[in-house]
PDB file of C-alpha atoms in Angstrom:
ATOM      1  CA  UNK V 112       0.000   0.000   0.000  1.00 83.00           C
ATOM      2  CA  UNK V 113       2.820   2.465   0.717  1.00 85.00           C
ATOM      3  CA  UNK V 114       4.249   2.243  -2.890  1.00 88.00           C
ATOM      4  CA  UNK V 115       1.029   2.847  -4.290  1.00 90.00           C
ATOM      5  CA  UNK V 116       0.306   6.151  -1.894  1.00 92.00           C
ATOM      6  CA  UNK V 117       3.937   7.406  -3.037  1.00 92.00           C
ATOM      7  CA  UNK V 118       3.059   6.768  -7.190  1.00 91.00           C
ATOM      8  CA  UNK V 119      -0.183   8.514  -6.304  1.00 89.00           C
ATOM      9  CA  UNK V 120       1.254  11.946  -4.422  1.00 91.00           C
ATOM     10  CA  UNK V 121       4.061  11.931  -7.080  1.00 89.00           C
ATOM     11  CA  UNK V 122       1.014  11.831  -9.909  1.00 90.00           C
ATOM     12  CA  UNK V 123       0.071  15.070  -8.273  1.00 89.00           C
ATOM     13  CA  UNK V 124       3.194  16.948  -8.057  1.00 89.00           C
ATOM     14  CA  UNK V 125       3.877  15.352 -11.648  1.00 89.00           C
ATOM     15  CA  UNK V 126       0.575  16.831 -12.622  1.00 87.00           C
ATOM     16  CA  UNK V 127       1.756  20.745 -11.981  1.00 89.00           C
ATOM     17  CA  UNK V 128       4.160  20.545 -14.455  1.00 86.00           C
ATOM     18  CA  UNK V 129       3.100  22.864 -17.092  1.00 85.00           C
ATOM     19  CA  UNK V 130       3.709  19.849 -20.042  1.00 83.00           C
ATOM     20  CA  UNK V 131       1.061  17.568 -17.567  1.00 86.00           C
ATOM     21  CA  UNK V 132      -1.245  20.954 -17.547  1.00 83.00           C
ATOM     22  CA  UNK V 133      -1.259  20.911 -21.099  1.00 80.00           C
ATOM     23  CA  UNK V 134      -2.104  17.405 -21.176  1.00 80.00           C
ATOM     24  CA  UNK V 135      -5.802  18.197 -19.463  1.00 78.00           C
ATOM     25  CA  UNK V 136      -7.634  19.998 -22.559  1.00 77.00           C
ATOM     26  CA  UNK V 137      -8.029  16.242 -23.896  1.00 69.00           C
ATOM     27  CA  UNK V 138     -10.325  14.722 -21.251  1.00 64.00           C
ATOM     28  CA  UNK V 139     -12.022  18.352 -20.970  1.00 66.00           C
ATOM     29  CA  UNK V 140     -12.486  18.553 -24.993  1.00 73.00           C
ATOM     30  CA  UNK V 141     -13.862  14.837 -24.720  1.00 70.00           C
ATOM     31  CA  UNK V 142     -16.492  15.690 -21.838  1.00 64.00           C
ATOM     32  CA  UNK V 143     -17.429  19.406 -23.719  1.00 70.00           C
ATOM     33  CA  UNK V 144     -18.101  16.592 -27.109  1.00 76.00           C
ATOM     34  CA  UNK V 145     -19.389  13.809 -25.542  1.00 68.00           C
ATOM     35  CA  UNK V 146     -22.032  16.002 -23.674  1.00 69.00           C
ATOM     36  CA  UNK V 147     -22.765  17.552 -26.941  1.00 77.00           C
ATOM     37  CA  UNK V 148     -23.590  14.763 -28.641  1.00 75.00           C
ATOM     38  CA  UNK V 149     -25.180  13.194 -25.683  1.00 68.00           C
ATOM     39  CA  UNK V 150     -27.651  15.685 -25.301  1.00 70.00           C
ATOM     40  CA  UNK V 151     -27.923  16.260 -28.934  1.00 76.00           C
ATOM     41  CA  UNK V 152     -28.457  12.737 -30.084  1.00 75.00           C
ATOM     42  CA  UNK V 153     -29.063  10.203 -27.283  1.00 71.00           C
ATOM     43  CA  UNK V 154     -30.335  11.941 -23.974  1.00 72.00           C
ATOM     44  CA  UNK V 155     -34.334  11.452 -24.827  1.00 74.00           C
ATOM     45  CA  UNK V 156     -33.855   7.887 -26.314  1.00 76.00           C
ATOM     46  CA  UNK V 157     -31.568   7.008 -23.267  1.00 71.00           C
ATOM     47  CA  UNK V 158     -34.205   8.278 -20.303  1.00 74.00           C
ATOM     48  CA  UNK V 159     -36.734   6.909 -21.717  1.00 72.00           C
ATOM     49  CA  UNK V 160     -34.983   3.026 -22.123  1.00 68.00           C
ATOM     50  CA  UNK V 161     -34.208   3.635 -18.118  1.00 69.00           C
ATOM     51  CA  UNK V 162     -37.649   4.387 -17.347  1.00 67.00           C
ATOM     52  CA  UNK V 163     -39.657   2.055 -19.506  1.00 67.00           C
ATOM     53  CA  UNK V 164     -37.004  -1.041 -20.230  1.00 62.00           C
ATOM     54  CA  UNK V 165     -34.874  -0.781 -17.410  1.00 61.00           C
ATOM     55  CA  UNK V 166     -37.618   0.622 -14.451  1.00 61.00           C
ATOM     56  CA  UNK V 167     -41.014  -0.602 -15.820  1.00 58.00           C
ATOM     57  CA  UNK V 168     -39.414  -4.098 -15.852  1.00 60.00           C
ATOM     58  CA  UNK V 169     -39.649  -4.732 -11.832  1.00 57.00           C
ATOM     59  CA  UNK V 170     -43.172  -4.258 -10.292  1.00 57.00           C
ATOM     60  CA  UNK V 171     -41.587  -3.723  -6.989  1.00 58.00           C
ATOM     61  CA  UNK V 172     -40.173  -0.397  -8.196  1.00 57.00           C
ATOM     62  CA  UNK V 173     -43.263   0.031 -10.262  1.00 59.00           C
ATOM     63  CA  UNK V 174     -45.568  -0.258  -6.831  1.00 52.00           C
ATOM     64  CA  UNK V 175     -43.175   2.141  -5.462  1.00 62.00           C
ATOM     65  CA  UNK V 176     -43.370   4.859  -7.618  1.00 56.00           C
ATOM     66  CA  UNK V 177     -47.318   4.437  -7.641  1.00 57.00           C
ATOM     67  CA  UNK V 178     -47.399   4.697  -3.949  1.00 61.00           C
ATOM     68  CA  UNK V 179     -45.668   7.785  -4.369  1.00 59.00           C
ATOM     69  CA  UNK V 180     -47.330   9.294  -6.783  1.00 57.00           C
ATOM     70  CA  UNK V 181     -50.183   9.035  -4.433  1.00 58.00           C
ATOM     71  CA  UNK V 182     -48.178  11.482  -1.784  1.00 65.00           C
ATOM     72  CA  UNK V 183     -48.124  13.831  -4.738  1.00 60.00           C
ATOM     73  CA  UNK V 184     -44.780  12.969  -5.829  1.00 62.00           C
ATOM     74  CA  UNK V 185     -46.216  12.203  -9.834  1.00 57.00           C
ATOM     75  CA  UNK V 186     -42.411  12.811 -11.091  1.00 61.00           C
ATOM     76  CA  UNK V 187     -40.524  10.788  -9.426  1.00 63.00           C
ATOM     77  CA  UNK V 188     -39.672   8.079 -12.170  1.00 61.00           C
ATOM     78  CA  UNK V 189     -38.716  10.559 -14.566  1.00 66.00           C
ATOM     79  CA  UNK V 190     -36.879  12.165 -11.775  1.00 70.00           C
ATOM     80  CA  UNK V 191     -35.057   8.629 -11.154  1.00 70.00           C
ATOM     81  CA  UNK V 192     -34.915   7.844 -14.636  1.00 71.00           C
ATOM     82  CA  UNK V 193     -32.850  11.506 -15.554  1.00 75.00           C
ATOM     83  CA  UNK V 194     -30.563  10.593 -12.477  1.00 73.00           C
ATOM     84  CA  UNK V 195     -30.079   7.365 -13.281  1.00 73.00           C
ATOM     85  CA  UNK V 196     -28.945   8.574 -17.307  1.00 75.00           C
ATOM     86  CA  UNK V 197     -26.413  10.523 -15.528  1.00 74.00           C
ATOM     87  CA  UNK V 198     -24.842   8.120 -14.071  1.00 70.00           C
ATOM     88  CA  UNK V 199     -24.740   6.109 -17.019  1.00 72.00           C
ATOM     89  CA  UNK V 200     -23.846   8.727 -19.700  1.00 73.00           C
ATOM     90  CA  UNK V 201     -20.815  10.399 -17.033  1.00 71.00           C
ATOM     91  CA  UNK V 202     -18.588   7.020 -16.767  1.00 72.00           C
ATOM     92  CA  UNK V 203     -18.921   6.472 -20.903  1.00 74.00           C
ATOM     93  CA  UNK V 204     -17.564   9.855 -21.365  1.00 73.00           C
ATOM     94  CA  UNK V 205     -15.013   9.417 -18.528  1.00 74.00           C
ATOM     95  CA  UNK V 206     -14.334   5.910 -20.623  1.00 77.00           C
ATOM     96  CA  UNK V 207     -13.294   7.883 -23.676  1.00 77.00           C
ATOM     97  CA  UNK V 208     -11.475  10.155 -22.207  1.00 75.00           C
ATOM     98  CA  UNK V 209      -9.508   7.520 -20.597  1.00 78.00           C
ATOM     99  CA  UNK V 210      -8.935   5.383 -23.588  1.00 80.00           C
ATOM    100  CA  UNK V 211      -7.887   7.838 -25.340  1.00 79.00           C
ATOM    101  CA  UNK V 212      -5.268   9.713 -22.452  1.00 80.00           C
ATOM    102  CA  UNK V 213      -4.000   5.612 -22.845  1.00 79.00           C
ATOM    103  CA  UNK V 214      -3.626   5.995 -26.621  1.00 79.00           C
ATOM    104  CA  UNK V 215      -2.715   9.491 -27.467  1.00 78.00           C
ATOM    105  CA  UNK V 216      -0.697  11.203 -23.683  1.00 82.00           C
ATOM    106  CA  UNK V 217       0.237   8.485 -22.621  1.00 85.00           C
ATOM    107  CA  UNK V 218       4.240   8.394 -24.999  1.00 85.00           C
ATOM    108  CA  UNK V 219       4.384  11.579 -23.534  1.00 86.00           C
ATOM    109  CA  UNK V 220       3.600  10.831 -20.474  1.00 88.00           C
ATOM    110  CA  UNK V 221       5.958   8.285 -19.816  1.00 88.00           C
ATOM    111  CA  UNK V 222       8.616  10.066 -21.920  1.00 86.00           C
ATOM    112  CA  UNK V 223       8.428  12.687 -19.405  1.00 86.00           C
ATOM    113  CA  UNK V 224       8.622  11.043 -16.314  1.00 88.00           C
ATOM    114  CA  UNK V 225      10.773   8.773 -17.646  1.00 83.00           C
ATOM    115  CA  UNK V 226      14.243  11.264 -17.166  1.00 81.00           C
ATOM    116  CA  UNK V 227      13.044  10.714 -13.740  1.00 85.00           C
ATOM    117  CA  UNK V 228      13.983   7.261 -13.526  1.00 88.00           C
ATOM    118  CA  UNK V 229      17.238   7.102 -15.732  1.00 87.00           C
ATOM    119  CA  UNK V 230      17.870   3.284 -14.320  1.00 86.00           C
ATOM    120  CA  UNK V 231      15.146   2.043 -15.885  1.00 86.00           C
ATOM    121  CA  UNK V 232      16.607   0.669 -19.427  1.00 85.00           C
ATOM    122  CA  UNK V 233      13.764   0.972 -21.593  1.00 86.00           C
ATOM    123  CA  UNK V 234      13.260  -2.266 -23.173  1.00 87.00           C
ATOM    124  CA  UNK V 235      10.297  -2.259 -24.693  1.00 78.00           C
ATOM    125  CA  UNK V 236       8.656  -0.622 -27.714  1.00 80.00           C
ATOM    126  CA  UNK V 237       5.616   1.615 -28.031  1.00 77.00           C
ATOM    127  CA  UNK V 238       3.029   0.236 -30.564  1.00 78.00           C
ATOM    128  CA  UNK V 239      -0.059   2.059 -31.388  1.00 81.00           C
ATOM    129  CA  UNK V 240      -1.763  -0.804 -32.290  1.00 83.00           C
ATOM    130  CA  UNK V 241      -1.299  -2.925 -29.089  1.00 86.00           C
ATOM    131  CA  UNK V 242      -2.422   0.391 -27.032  1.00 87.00           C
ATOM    132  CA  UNK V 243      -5.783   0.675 -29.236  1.00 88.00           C
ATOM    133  CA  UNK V 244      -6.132  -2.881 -29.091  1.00 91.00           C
ATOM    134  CA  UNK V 245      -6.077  -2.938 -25.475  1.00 90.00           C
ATOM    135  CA  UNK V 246      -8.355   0.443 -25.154  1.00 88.00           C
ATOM    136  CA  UNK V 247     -10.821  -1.113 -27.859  1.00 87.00           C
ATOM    137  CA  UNK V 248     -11.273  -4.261 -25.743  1.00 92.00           C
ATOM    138  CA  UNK V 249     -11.464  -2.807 -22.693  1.00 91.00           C
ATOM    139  CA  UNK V 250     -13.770  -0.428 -23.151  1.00 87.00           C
ATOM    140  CA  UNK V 251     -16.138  -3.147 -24.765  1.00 88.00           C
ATOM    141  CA  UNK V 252     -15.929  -5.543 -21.107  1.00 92.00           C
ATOM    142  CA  UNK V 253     -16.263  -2.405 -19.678  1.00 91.00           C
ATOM    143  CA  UNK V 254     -19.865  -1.249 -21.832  1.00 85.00           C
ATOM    144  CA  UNK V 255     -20.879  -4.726 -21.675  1.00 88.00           C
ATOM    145  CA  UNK V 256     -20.123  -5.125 -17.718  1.00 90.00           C
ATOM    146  CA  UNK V 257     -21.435  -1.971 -16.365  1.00 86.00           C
ATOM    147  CA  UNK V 258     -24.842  -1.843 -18.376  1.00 81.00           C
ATOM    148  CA  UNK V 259     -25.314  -5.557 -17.288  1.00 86.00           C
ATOM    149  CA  UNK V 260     -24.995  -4.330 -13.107  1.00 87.00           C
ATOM    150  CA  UNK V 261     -27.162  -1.563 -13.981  1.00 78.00           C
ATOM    151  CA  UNK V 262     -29.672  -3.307 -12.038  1.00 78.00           C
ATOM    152  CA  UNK V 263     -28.113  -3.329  -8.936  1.00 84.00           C
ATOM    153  CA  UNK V 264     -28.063   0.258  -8.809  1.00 76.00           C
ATOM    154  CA  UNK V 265     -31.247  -0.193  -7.887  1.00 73.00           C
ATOM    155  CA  UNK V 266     -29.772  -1.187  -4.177  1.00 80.00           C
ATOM    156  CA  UNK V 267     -28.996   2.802  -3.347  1.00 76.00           C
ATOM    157  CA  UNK V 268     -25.164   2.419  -1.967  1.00 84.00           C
ATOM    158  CA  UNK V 269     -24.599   0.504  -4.915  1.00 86.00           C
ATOM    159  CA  UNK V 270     -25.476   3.077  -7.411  1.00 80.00           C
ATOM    160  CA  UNK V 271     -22.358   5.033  -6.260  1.00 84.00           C
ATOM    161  CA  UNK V 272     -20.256   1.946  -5.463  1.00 90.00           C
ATOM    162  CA  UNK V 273     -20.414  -0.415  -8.750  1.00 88.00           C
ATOM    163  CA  UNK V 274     -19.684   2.531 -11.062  1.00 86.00           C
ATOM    164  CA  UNK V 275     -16.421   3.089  -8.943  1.00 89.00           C
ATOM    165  CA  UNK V 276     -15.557  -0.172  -9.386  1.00 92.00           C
ATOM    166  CA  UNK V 277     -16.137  -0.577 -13.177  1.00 91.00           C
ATOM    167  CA  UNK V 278     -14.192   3.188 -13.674  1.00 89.00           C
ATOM    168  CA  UNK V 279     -11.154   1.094 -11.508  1.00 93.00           C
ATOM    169  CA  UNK V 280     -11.200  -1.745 -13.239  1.00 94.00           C
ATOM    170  CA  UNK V 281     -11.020   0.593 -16.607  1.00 92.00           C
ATOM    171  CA  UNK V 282      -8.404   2.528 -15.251  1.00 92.00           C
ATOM    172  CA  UNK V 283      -6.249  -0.330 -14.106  1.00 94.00           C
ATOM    173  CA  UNK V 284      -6.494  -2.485 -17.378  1.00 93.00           C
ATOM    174  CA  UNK V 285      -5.662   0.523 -19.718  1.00 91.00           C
ATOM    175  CA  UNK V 286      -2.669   1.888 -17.643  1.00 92.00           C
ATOM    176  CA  UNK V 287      -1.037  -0.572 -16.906  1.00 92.00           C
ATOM    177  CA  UNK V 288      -0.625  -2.293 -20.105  1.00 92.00           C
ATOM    178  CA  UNK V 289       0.261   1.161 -21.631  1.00 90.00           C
ATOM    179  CA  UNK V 290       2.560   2.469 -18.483  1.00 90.00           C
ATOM    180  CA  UNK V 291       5.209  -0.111 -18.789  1.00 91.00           C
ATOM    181  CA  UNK V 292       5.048  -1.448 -22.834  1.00 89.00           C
ATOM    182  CA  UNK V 293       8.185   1.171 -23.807  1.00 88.00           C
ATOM    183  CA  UNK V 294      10.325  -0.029 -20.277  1.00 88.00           C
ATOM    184  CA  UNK V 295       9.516  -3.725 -19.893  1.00 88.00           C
ATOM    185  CA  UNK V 296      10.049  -6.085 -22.366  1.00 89.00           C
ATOM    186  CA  UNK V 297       7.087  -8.710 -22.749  1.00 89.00           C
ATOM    187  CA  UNK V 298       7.799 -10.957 -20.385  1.00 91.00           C
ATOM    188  CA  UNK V 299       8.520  -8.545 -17.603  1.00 90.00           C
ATOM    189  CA  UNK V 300       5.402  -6.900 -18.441  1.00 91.00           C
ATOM    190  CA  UNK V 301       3.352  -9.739 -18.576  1.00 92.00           C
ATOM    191  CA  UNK V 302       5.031 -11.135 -14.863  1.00 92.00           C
ATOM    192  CA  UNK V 303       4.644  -7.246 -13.335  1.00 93.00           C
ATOM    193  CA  UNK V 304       0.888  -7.459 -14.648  1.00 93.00           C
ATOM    194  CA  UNK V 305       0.400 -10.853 -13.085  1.00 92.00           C
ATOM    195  CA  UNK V 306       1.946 -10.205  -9.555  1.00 92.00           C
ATOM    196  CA  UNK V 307       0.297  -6.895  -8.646  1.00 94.00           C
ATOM    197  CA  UNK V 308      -3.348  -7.336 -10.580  1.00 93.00           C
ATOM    198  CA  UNK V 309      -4.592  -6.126  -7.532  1.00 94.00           C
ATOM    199  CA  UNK V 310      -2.209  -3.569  -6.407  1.00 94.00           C
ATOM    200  CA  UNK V 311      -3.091  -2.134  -9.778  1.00 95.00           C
ATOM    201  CA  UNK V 312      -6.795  -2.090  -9.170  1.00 96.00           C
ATOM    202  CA  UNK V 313      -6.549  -0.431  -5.811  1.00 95.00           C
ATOM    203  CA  UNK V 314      -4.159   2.676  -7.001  1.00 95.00           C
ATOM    204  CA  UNK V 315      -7.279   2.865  -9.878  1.00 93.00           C
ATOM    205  CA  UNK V 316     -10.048   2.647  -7.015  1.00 94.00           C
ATOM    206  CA  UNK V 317      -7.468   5.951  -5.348  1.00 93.00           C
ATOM    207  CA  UNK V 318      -7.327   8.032  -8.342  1.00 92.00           C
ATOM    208  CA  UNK V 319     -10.882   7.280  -9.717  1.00 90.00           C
ATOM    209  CA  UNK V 320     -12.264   8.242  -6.648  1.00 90.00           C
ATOM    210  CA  UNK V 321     -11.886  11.778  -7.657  1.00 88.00           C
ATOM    211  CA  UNK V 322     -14.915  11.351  -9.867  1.00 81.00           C
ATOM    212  CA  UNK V 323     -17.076  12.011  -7.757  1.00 83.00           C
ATOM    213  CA  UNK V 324     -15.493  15.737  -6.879  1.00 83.00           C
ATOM    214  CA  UNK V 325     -16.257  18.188  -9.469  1.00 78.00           C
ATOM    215  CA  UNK V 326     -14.754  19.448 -11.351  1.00 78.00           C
ATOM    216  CA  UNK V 327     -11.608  17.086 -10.654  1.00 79.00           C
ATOM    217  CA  UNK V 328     -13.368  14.312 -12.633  1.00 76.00           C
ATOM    218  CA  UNK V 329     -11.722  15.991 -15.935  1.00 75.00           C
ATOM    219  CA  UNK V 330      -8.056  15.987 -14.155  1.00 83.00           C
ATOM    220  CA  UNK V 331      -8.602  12.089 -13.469  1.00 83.00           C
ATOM    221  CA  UNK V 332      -7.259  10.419 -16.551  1.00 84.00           C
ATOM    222  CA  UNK V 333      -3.940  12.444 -16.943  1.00 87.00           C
ATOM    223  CA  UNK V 334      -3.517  11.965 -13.754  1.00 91.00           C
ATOM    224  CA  UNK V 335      -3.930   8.266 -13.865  1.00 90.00           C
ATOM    225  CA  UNK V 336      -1.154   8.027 -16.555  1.00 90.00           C
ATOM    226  CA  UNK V 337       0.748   9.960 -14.484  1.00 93.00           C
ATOM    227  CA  UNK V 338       0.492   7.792 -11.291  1.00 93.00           C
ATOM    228  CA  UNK V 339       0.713   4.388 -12.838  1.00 95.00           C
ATOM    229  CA  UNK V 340       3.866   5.648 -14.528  1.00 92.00           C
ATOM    230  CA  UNK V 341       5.223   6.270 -11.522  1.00 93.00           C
ATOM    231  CA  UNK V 342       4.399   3.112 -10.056  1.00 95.00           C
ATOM    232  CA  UNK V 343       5.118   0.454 -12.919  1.00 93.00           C
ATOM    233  CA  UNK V 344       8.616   2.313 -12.884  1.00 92.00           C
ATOM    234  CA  UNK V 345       8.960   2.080  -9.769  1.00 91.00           C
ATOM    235  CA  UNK V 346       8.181  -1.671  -9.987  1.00 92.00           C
ATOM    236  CA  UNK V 347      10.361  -2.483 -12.690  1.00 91.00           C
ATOM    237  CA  UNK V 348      13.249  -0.934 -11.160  1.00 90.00           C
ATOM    238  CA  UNK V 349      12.895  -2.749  -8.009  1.00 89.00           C
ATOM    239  CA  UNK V 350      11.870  -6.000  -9.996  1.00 87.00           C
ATOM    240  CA  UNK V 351      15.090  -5.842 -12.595  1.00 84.00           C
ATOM    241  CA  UNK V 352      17.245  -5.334  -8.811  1.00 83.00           C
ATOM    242  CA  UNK V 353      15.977  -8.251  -7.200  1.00 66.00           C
ATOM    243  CA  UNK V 354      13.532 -10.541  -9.279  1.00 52.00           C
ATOM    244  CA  UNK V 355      10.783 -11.859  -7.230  1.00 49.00           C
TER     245      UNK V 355
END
């Protein structure tokens, strides 16, 4: 746990670095777009589905909202259903955002904090394909996966609780594949991936956590590069020292 407090307070300091700065207009030009569109294209369509084929399906709810309605609360399941869209429509655009940080800031990224660890031999190679591959496919277990829990939201806590999870999970498969593909080799990468899965998940459950605190929700995936750089480096160097 210590290591993975360190990568994530030098993420931050990383992050004040006028090149990281920079970095932030992409996850802020993909929320301005993707709420664009969203609201241009898909917001009706996408209520409505929640409130009719999502809702409408369980007669407990149903009973629910009718006894409601009955206290004079007649607006409650479009109220539920608009609320609901949000949190649906918020972690896709994060999503993007964060696939693309993976694919497009994330040579930089590691360029840059790589002159901070001038041990670490880079012996790896960045390919453009393998990063897109691995955005591609996560994002699709990630779609498929966190429309499929949808109805657990339906358990309050878990409304706020499964969508962290899923945005973790994101975060940890697409960094960590792309934070260590120019250092390690394949088979380092592949053994650093194996042995600290979970380590991995929980410095993505620390930095996604910041979601839920606007505005830093548009800071998260540039940071995220930034603090599983730090730590795969970190890794590696200790790993290439003395193998485990």
């Amino acid at each position: 746990m210590h290591r993975i407090l360190v990568a994530f307070s030098r993420s931050i300091v990383s992050q004040l670095h006028p090149k990281m700065l920079a970095l932030l207009i992409w996850p802020f030009l993909v929320a301005i777009v993707g709420w664009i569109v969203l609201a241009w294209f898909a917001w009706g369509p996408l209520v409505d589905w929640i409130a009719d084929g999502l809702l409408g399906r369980f007669s407990m709810v149903q009973w629910t909202f009718d006894r409601v309605a009955a206290m004079g609360f007649a607006s409650a399941p479009d109220v539920v259903a608009t609320v609901l869209a949000l949190l649906v429509a918020i972690p896709m655009i994060f999503a993007t955002g964060m696939a693309l940080v993976a694919v497009l800031a994330m040579p930089i990224v590691t360029r840059h904090l790589g002159e901070r660890y001038p041990d670490v031999q880079r012996l790896g190679s960045w390919s453009i394909g393998a990063s897109i591959w691995n955005a591609v496919s996560s994002m699709a277990i990630f779609v498929v996966g966190y429309l499929l829990t949808m109805p657990l939201w339906l358990v309050p806590p878990l409304a706020f609780v499964i969508p962290w999870l899923w945005w973790s999970w994101l975060t940890a498969r697409v960094m960590r594949f792309d934070s260590l593909v120019e250092h390690a080799d394949p088979v380092e990468r592949r053994a650093l991936i194996a042995s600290h899965r979970r380590s991995y998940l929980i410095l993505g459950m620390l930095v996604t956590v910041l979601n839920y605190i606007p505005p830093l929700f548009l800071i998260t995936p540039v940071l995220s590069a930034l603090a599983y750089v730090h730590f795969s480096l970190d890794l590696l160097r200790r790993a290439r020292v003395a193998p485990e």
